[in-house]
mmCIF file of C-alpha atoms in Angstrom:
data_model
loop_
_atom_site.group_PDB
_atom_site.id
_atom_site.type_symbol
_atom_site.label_atom_id
_atom_site.label_comp_id
_atom_site.label_asym_id
_atom_site.label_seq_id
_atom_site.Cartn_x
_atom_site.Cartn_y
_atom_site.Cartn_z
ATOM 1 C CA GLN S 1 -2.127 16.850 -7.558
ATOM 2 C CA VAL S 2 -0.372 13.553 -8.210
ATOM 3 C CA GLN S 3 -2.179 11.042 -10.355
ATOM 4 C CA LEU S 4 -1.152 7.497 -11.229
ATOM 5 C CA GLN S 5 -2.721 5.799 -14.245
ATOM 6 C CA GLN S 6 -2.226 2.074 -14.662
ATOM 7 C CA SER S 7 -2.369 0.156 -17.920
ATOM 8 C CA GLY S 8 -1.829 -3.432 -18.962
ATOM 9 C CA PRO S 9 -3.654 -6.674 -19.690
ATOM 10 C CA GLY S 10 -6.087 -8.214 -17.271
ATOM 11 C CA LEU S 11 -5.483 -11.798 -18.364
ATOM 12 C CA VAL S 12 -2.155 -13.596 -18.483
ATOM 13 C CA LYS S 13 -1.501 -17.251 -19.247
ATOM 14 C CA PRO S 14 0.383 -19.422 -16.763
ATOM 15 C CA SER S 15 4.179 -19.387 -17.226
ATOM 16 C CA GLN S 16 4.009 -16.103 -19.157
ATOM 17 C CA THR S 17 4.994 -12.600 -18.067
ATOM 18 C CA LEU S 18 2.700 -10.127 -16.361
ATOM 19 C CA SER S 19 3.453 -6.561 -17.522
ATOM 20 C CA LEU S 20 1.887 -3.392 -16.139
ATOM 21 C CA THR S 21 2.732 0.277 -16.518
ATOM 22 C CA CYS S 22 2.013 3.200 -14.203
ATOM 23 C CA ALA S 23 2.032 6.685 -15.752
ATOM 24 C CA ILE S 24 2.775 9.539 -13.355
ATOM 25 C CA SER S 25 1.390 13.061 -13.528
ATOM 26 C CA GLY S 26 2.044 15.788 -10.993
ATOM 27 C CA ASP S 27 5.410 14.351 -9.913
ATOM 28 C CA SER S 28 8.535 12.889 -11.463
ATOM 29 C CA VAL S 29 9.705 9.308 -11.490
ATOM 30 C CA SER S 30 13.182 10.810 -10.946
ATOM 31 C CA SER S 31 12.124 12.626 -7.775
ATOM 32 C CA ASN S 32 14.747 12.505 -5.029
ATOM 33 C CA SER S 33 12.090 12.324 -2.328
ATOM 34 C CA ALA S 34 9.670 9.692 -3.635
ATOM 35 C CA ALA S 35 9.697 5.988 -4.392
ATOM 36 C CA TRP S 36 7.519 4.203 -6.910
ATOM 37 C CA ASN S 37 5.937 1.004 -5.721
ATOM 38 C CA TRP S 38 3.935 -1.993 -6.850
ATOM 39 C CA ILE S 39 1.542 -3.602 -4.387
ATOM 40 C CA ARG S 40 -0.943 -6.386 -4.985
ATOM 41 C CA GLN S 41 -4.029 -7.560 -3.146
ATOM 42 C CA SER S 42 -5.714 -10.930 -3.121
ATOM 43 C CA PRO S 43 -8.109 -12.639 -0.709
ATOM 44 C CA SER S 44 -5.487 -15.223 0.202
ATOM 45 C CA ARG S 45 -2.477 -12.922 0.656
ATOM 46 C CA GLY S 46 -4.056 -9.596 1.583
ATOM 47 C CA LEU S 47 -2.072 -6.480 0.708
ATOM 48 C CA GLU S 48 1.400 -7.508 -0.387
ATOM 49 C CA TRP S 49 4.165 -5.047 -1.232
ATOM 50 C CA LEU S 50 6.131 -6.319 -4.244
ATOM 51 C CA GLY S 51 8.842 -3.775 -4.828
ATOM 52 C CA ARG S 52 9.875 -0.227 -5.663
ATOM 53 C CA THR S 53 12.205 1.865 -7.744
ATOM 54 C CA TYR S 54 13.637 5.200 -6.670
ATOM 55 C CA TYR S 55 16.276 7.735 -7.635
ATOM 56 C CA ARG S 56 18.845 9.032 -5.175
ATOM 57 C CA SER S 57 21.626 10.273 -7.466
ATOM 58 C CA LYS S 58 21.366 6.853 -9.086
ATOM 59 C CA TRP S 59 18.597 4.294 -9.512
ATOM 60 C CA TYR S 60 17.798 1.738 -6.846
ATOM 61 C CA ASN S 61 15.342 -1.138 -6.576
ATOM 62 C CA ASP S 62 13.992 -3.058 -3.617
ATOM 63 C CA TYR S 63 12.026 -6.279 -4.085
ATOM 64 C CA ALA S 64 10.058 -8.607 -1.855
ATOM 65 C CA VAL S 65 11.864 -11.891 -1.270
ATOM 66 C CA SER S 66 8.734 -13.810 -2.286
ATOM 67 C CA VAL S 67 9.002 -12.563 -5.885
ATOM 68 C CA LYS S 68 12.623 -11.447 -6.102
ATOM 69 C CA SER S 69 13.649 -14.072 -8.666
ATOM 70 C CA ARG S 70 10.756 -13.143 -10.984
ATOM 71 C CA ILE S 71 10.230 -9.397 -10.699
ATOM 72 C CA THR S 72 11.613 -6.354 -12.469
ATOM 73 C CA ILE S 73 10.537 -2.761 -11.847
ATOM 74 C CA ASN S 74 11.896 -0.218 -14.288
ATOM 75 C CA PRO S 75 11.605 3.547 -14.493
ATOM 76 C CA ASP S 76 11.038 5.231 -17.832
ATOM 77 C CA THR S 77 12.148 8.837 -17.519
ATOM 78 C CA SER S 78 11.229 9.737 -21.101
ATOM 79 C CA LYS S 79 7.574 8.928 -20.423
ATOM 80 C CA ASN S 80 7.564 9.665 -16.665
ATOM 81 C CA GLN S 81 6.300 6.225 -15.793
ATOM 82 C CA PHE S 82 7.428 2.957 -14.266
ATOM 83 C CA SER S 83 6.645 -0.631 -15.043
ATOM 84 C CA LEU S 84 6.234 -4.015 -13.438
ATOM 85 C CA GLN S 85 7.242 -7.286 -15.018
ATOM 86 C CA LEU S 86 6.535 -10.521 -13.201
ATOM 87 C CA ASN S 87 7.814 -13.638 -14.939
ATOM 88 C CA SER S 88 6.641 -17.234 -14.842
ATOM 89 C CA VAL S 89 3.257 -16.425 -13.372
ATOM 90 C CA THR S 90 0.976 -19.018 -11.805
ATOM 91 C CA PRO S 91 -2.660 -18.803 -10.705
ATOM 92 C CA GLU S 92 -1.338 -17.726 -7.280
ATOM 93 C CA ASP S 93 -0.322 -14.430 -8.891
ATOM 94 C CA THR S 94 -3.955 -13.611 -9.603
ATOM 95 C CA ALA S 95 -4.642 -10.366 -7.750
ATOM 96 C CA VAL S 96 -5.476 -6.708 -8.041
ATOM 97 C CA TYR S 97 -2.220 -4.897 -8.738
ATOM 98 C CA TYR S 98 -1.681 -1.304 -7.628
ATOM 99 C CA CYS S 99 1.051 1.189 -8.246
ATOM 100 C CA ALA S 100 1.625 3.705 -5.462
ATOM 101 C CA ARG S 101 3.873 6.601 -4.588
ATOM 102 C CA GLY S 102 5.982 6.216 -1.499
ATOM 103 C CA ALA S 103 6.580 9.513 0.278
ATOM 104 C CA GLY S 104 7.561 10.939 3.628
ATOM 105 C CA ILE S 105 10.842 9.078 3.727
ATOM 106 C CA ALA S 106 12.282 11.629 6.131
ATOM 107 C CA VAL S 107 9.586 11.077 8.751
ATOM 108 C CA ALA S 108 8.199 7.651 8.034
ATOM 109 C CA GLY S 109 11.024 5.221 7.445
ATOM 110 C CA THR S 110 10.591 3.552 4.075
ATOM 111 C CA GLY S 111 7.622 5.862 3.531
ATOM 112 C CA TYR S 112 3.885 5.818 3.362
ATOM 113 C CA PHE S 113 1.786 5.312 0.236
ATOM 114 C CA ASP S 114 -0.044 8.556 -0.368
ATOM 115 C CA TYR S 115 -1.144 8.203 -3.983
ATOM 116 C CA TRP S 116 -2.382 5.023 -5.623
ATOM 117 C CA GLY S 117 -3.304 3.928 -9.099
ATOM 118 C CA GLN S 118 -6.794 2.711 -9.836
ATOM 119 C CA GLY S 119 -5.845 -0.954 -9.605
ATOM 120 C CA THR S 120 -5.739 -3.642 -12.272
ATOM 121 C CA LEU S 121 -7.270 -7.058 -11.756
ATOM 122 C CA VAL S 122 -4.864 -9.544 -13.299
ATOM 123 C CA THR S 123 -6.105 -13.074 -13.703
ATOM 124 C CA VAL S 124 -3.654 -15.866 -14.462
ATOM 125 C CA SER S 125 -5.499 -18.499 -16.401
ATOM 126 C CA SER S 126 -5.192 -20.488 -19.599
ATOM 127 C CA ASP B 1 9.997 -9.702 7.804
ATOM 128 C CA ILE B 2 7.995 -7.752 10.367
ATOM 129 C CA GLN B 3 4.572 -9.312 10.904
ATOM 130 C CA MET B 4 1.573 -7.081 11.509
ATOM 131 C CA THR B 5 -1.598 -8.193 13.280
ATOM 132 C CA GLN B 6 -4.842 -6.322 13.779
ATOM 133 C CA SER B 7 -7.752 -6.719 16.133
ATOM 134 C CA PRO B 8 -10.567 -7.143 15.850
ATOM 135 C CA SER B 9 -10.791 -8.609 12.351
ATOM 136 C CA SER B 10 -14.254 -7.129 12.066
ATOM 137 C CA LEU B 11 -16.652 -5.069 14.111
ATOM 138 C CA SER B 12 -20.176 -3.790 13.899
ATOM 139 C CA ALA B 13 -20.886 -0.252 15.009
ATOM 140 C CA SER B 14 -23.489 2.458 14.749
ATOM 141 C CA VAL B 15 -23.230 5.979 13.415
ATOM 142 C CA GLY B 16 -21.872 8.171 16.180
ATOM 143 C CA ASP B 17 -19.993 5.370 17.940
ATOM 144 C CA ARG B 18 -16.378 5.683 18.993
ATOM 145 C CA VAL B 19 -14.355 2.959 17.284
ATOM 146 C CA THR B 20 -10.880 1.755 18.159
ATOM 147 C CA ILE B 21 -8.767 -0.601 16.057
ATOM 148 C CA THR B 22 -5.525 -2.097 17.304
ATOM 149 C CA CYS B 23 -2.418 -2.989 15.309
ATOM 150 C CA ARG B 24 0.558 -4.872 16.691
ATOM 151 C CA ALA B 25 4.008 -5.370 15.157
ATOM 152 C CA SER B 26 6.157 -8.453 15.709
ATOM 153 C CA GLN B 27 9.057 -6.215 16.745
ATOM 154 C CA SER B 28 9.527 -2.582 17.635
ATOM 155 C CA ILE B 29 8.914 -0.261 14.692
ATOM 156 C CA SER B 30 9.286 3.027 16.579
ATOM 157 C CA SER B 31 6.551 5.274 15.138
ATOM 158 C CA TYR B 32 6.813 4.002 11.570
ATOM 159 C CA LEU B 33 3.198 2.956 11.322
ATOM 160 C CA ASN B 34 0.629 4.099 8.782
ATOM 161 C CA TRP B 35 -3.137 3.573 8.514
ATOM 162 C CA TYR B 36 -5.281 3.212 5.402
ATOM 163 C CA GLN B 37 -8.986 3.027 4.653
ATOM 164 C CA GLN B 38 -10.254 0.924 1.777
ATOM 165 C CA LYS B 39 -13.739 0.770 0.318
ATOM 166 C CA PRO B 40 -14.878 -2.008 -2.030
ATOM 167 C CA GLY B 41 -13.432 -1.717 -5.514
ATOM 168 C CA LYS B 42 -11.180 1.192 -4.565
ATOM 169 C CA ALA B 43 -7.512 1.625 -3.774
ATOM 170 C CA PRO B 44 -6.525 2.125 -0.149
ATOM 171 C CA LYS B 45 -6.507 5.717 1.075
ATOM 172 C CA LEU B 46 -3.881 7.030 3.479
ATOM 173 C CA LEU B 47 -5.386 8.310 6.749
ATOM 174 C CA ILE B 48 -2.560 8.510 9.273
ATOM 175 C CA TYR B 49 1.219 8.368 8.854
ATOM 176 C CA ALA B 50 4.041 8.137 11.368
ATOM 177 C CA ALA B 51 1.582 6.711 13.909
ATOM 178 C CA SER B 52 -0.235 9.950 14.697
ATOM 179 C CA SER B 53 0.051 12.456 11.849
ATOM 180 C CA LEU B 54 -3.191 13.140 10.036
ATOM 181 C CA GLN B 55 -2.898 13.086 6.257
ATOM 182 C CA SER B 56 -4.036 16.284 4.574
ATOM 183 C CA GLY B 57 -7.757 16.304 3.846
ATOM 184 C CA VAL B 58 -8.612 13.512 6.303
ATOM 185 C CA PRO B 59 -11.322 14.434 8.849
ATOM 186 C CA SER B 60 -10.149 15.144 12.373
ATOM 187 C CA ARG B 61 -12.384 12.400 13.812
ATOM 188 C CA PHE B 62 -9.593 10.026 12.761
ATOM 189 C CA SER B 63 -6.615 9.820 15.089
ATOM 190 C CA GLY B 64 -3.711 7.477 15.667
ATOM 191 C CA SER B 65 -1.482 6.714 18.591
ATOM 192 C CA GLY B 66 1.193 4.327 19.781
ATOM 193 C CA SER B 67 4.835 3.519 19.369
ATOM 194 C CA GLY B 68 7.073 0.496 19.581
ATOM 195 C CA THR B 69 4.853 -2.504 18.888
ATOM 196 C CA ASP B 70 1.325 -1.382 19.785
ATOM 197 C CA PHE B 71 -0.769 1.137 17.883
ATOM 198 C CA THR B 72 -4.375 2.257 17.710
ATOM 199 C CA LEU B 73 -6.583 3.966 15.180
ATOM 200 C CA THR B 74 -9.568 5.758 16.671
ATOM 201 C CA ILE B 75 -12.628 7.144 14.950
ATOM 202 C CA SER B 76 -14.199 9.489 17.471
ATOM 203 C CA SER B 77 -17.698 9.541 15.980
ATOM 204 C CA LEU B 78 -18.368 7.056 13.216
ATOM 205 C CA GLN B 79 -19.953 8.518 10.102
ATOM 206 C CA PRO B 80 -21.807 6.646 7.319
ATOM 207 C CA GLU B 81 -18.863 7.113 4.946
ATOM 208 C CA ASP B 82 -16.485 5.446 7.430
ATOM 209 C CA PHE B 83 -17.844 1.953 6.896
ATOM 210 C CA ALA B 84 -14.849 0.326 5.227
ATOM 211 C CA THR B 85 -11.837 -1.892 5.867
ATOM 212 C CA TYR B 86 -8.851 -0.431 7.695
ATOM 213 C CA TYR B 87 -5.255 -1.565 7.320
ATOM 214 C CA CYS B 88 -2.070 -0.759 9.155
ATOM 215 C CA GLN B 89 1.328 -0.818 7.436
ATOM 216 C CA GLN B 90 4.811 -0.670 8.902
ATOM 217 C CA SER B 91 7.419 1.465 7.162
ATOM 218 C CA TYR B 92 10.244 0.710 9.593
ATOM 219 C CA SER B 93 12.034 -1.696 7.299
ATOM 220 C CA THR B 94 11.867 -3.332 3.906
ATOM 221 C CA PRO B 95 9.761 -5.222 3.013
ATOM 222 C CA ASP B 96 6.875 -2.979 3.899
ATOM 223 C CA THR B 97 4.159 -5.149 5.417
ATOM 224 C CA PHE B 98 0.472 -4.675 6.021
ATOM 225 C CA GLY B 99 -1.903 -5.952 8.630
ATOM 226 C CA PRO B 100 -4.748 -8.264 7.567
ATOM 227 C CA GLY B 101 -7.371 -5.563 7.931
ATOM 228 C CA THR B 102 -10.322 -4.683 10.148
ATOM 229 C CA LYS B 103 -13.721 -4.474 8.520
ATOM 230 C CA VAL B 104 -16.092 -1.942 10.052
ATOM 231 C CA ASP B 105 -19.703 -2.497 9.139
ATOM 232 C CA ILE B 106 -23.091 -1.211 10.148
ATOM 233 C CA LYS B 107 -24.693 -2.577 13.280
#
């Protein structure tokens, strides 16, 4: 059974960096058949996919254009986890942030999200 | 980006009702359409993938159909635990995009 456990602060000041980590159990961040995603949810923007990291003989990243200049998603193979860094945050980045496993690449295009972390409410405020 | 729309945005139904939710993509996405259920304070839960494949452990009263741009999620007999918000998501191309959701509440 795959489990994703999120950690990180719930309050970030404007202009600072939002940092979250997602620890994986029951699968590997280096899996050749999965992708590791960050998704956020807010009343104003709904569910918004932010980006993913995945390993296919080498590491790849995909990012949403809306955050591409500010986002970094990194795998940590030694701890079997992956992280999200979002720079220069504003109150518009206030949301519940989820990590999720992307699977089923062979049958479902970029994949479906079959396992999710518990969610972290991140508030951007001074 | 591929835009996803859903209708209705909300509906009221009774236990035992048949419920149908529609999702439309702004361009053809073949069968790369997934459905999720979300309850308050919880992460979304995968119900259906690739338009019509039932995720393991999901009750058979949930079904999905469609291809191209038009898709439906059907709950054949609504149960008390099905009152939630439902989202579609396209996995045809990056960026993955979600519909705005359909809230199903008690009539």
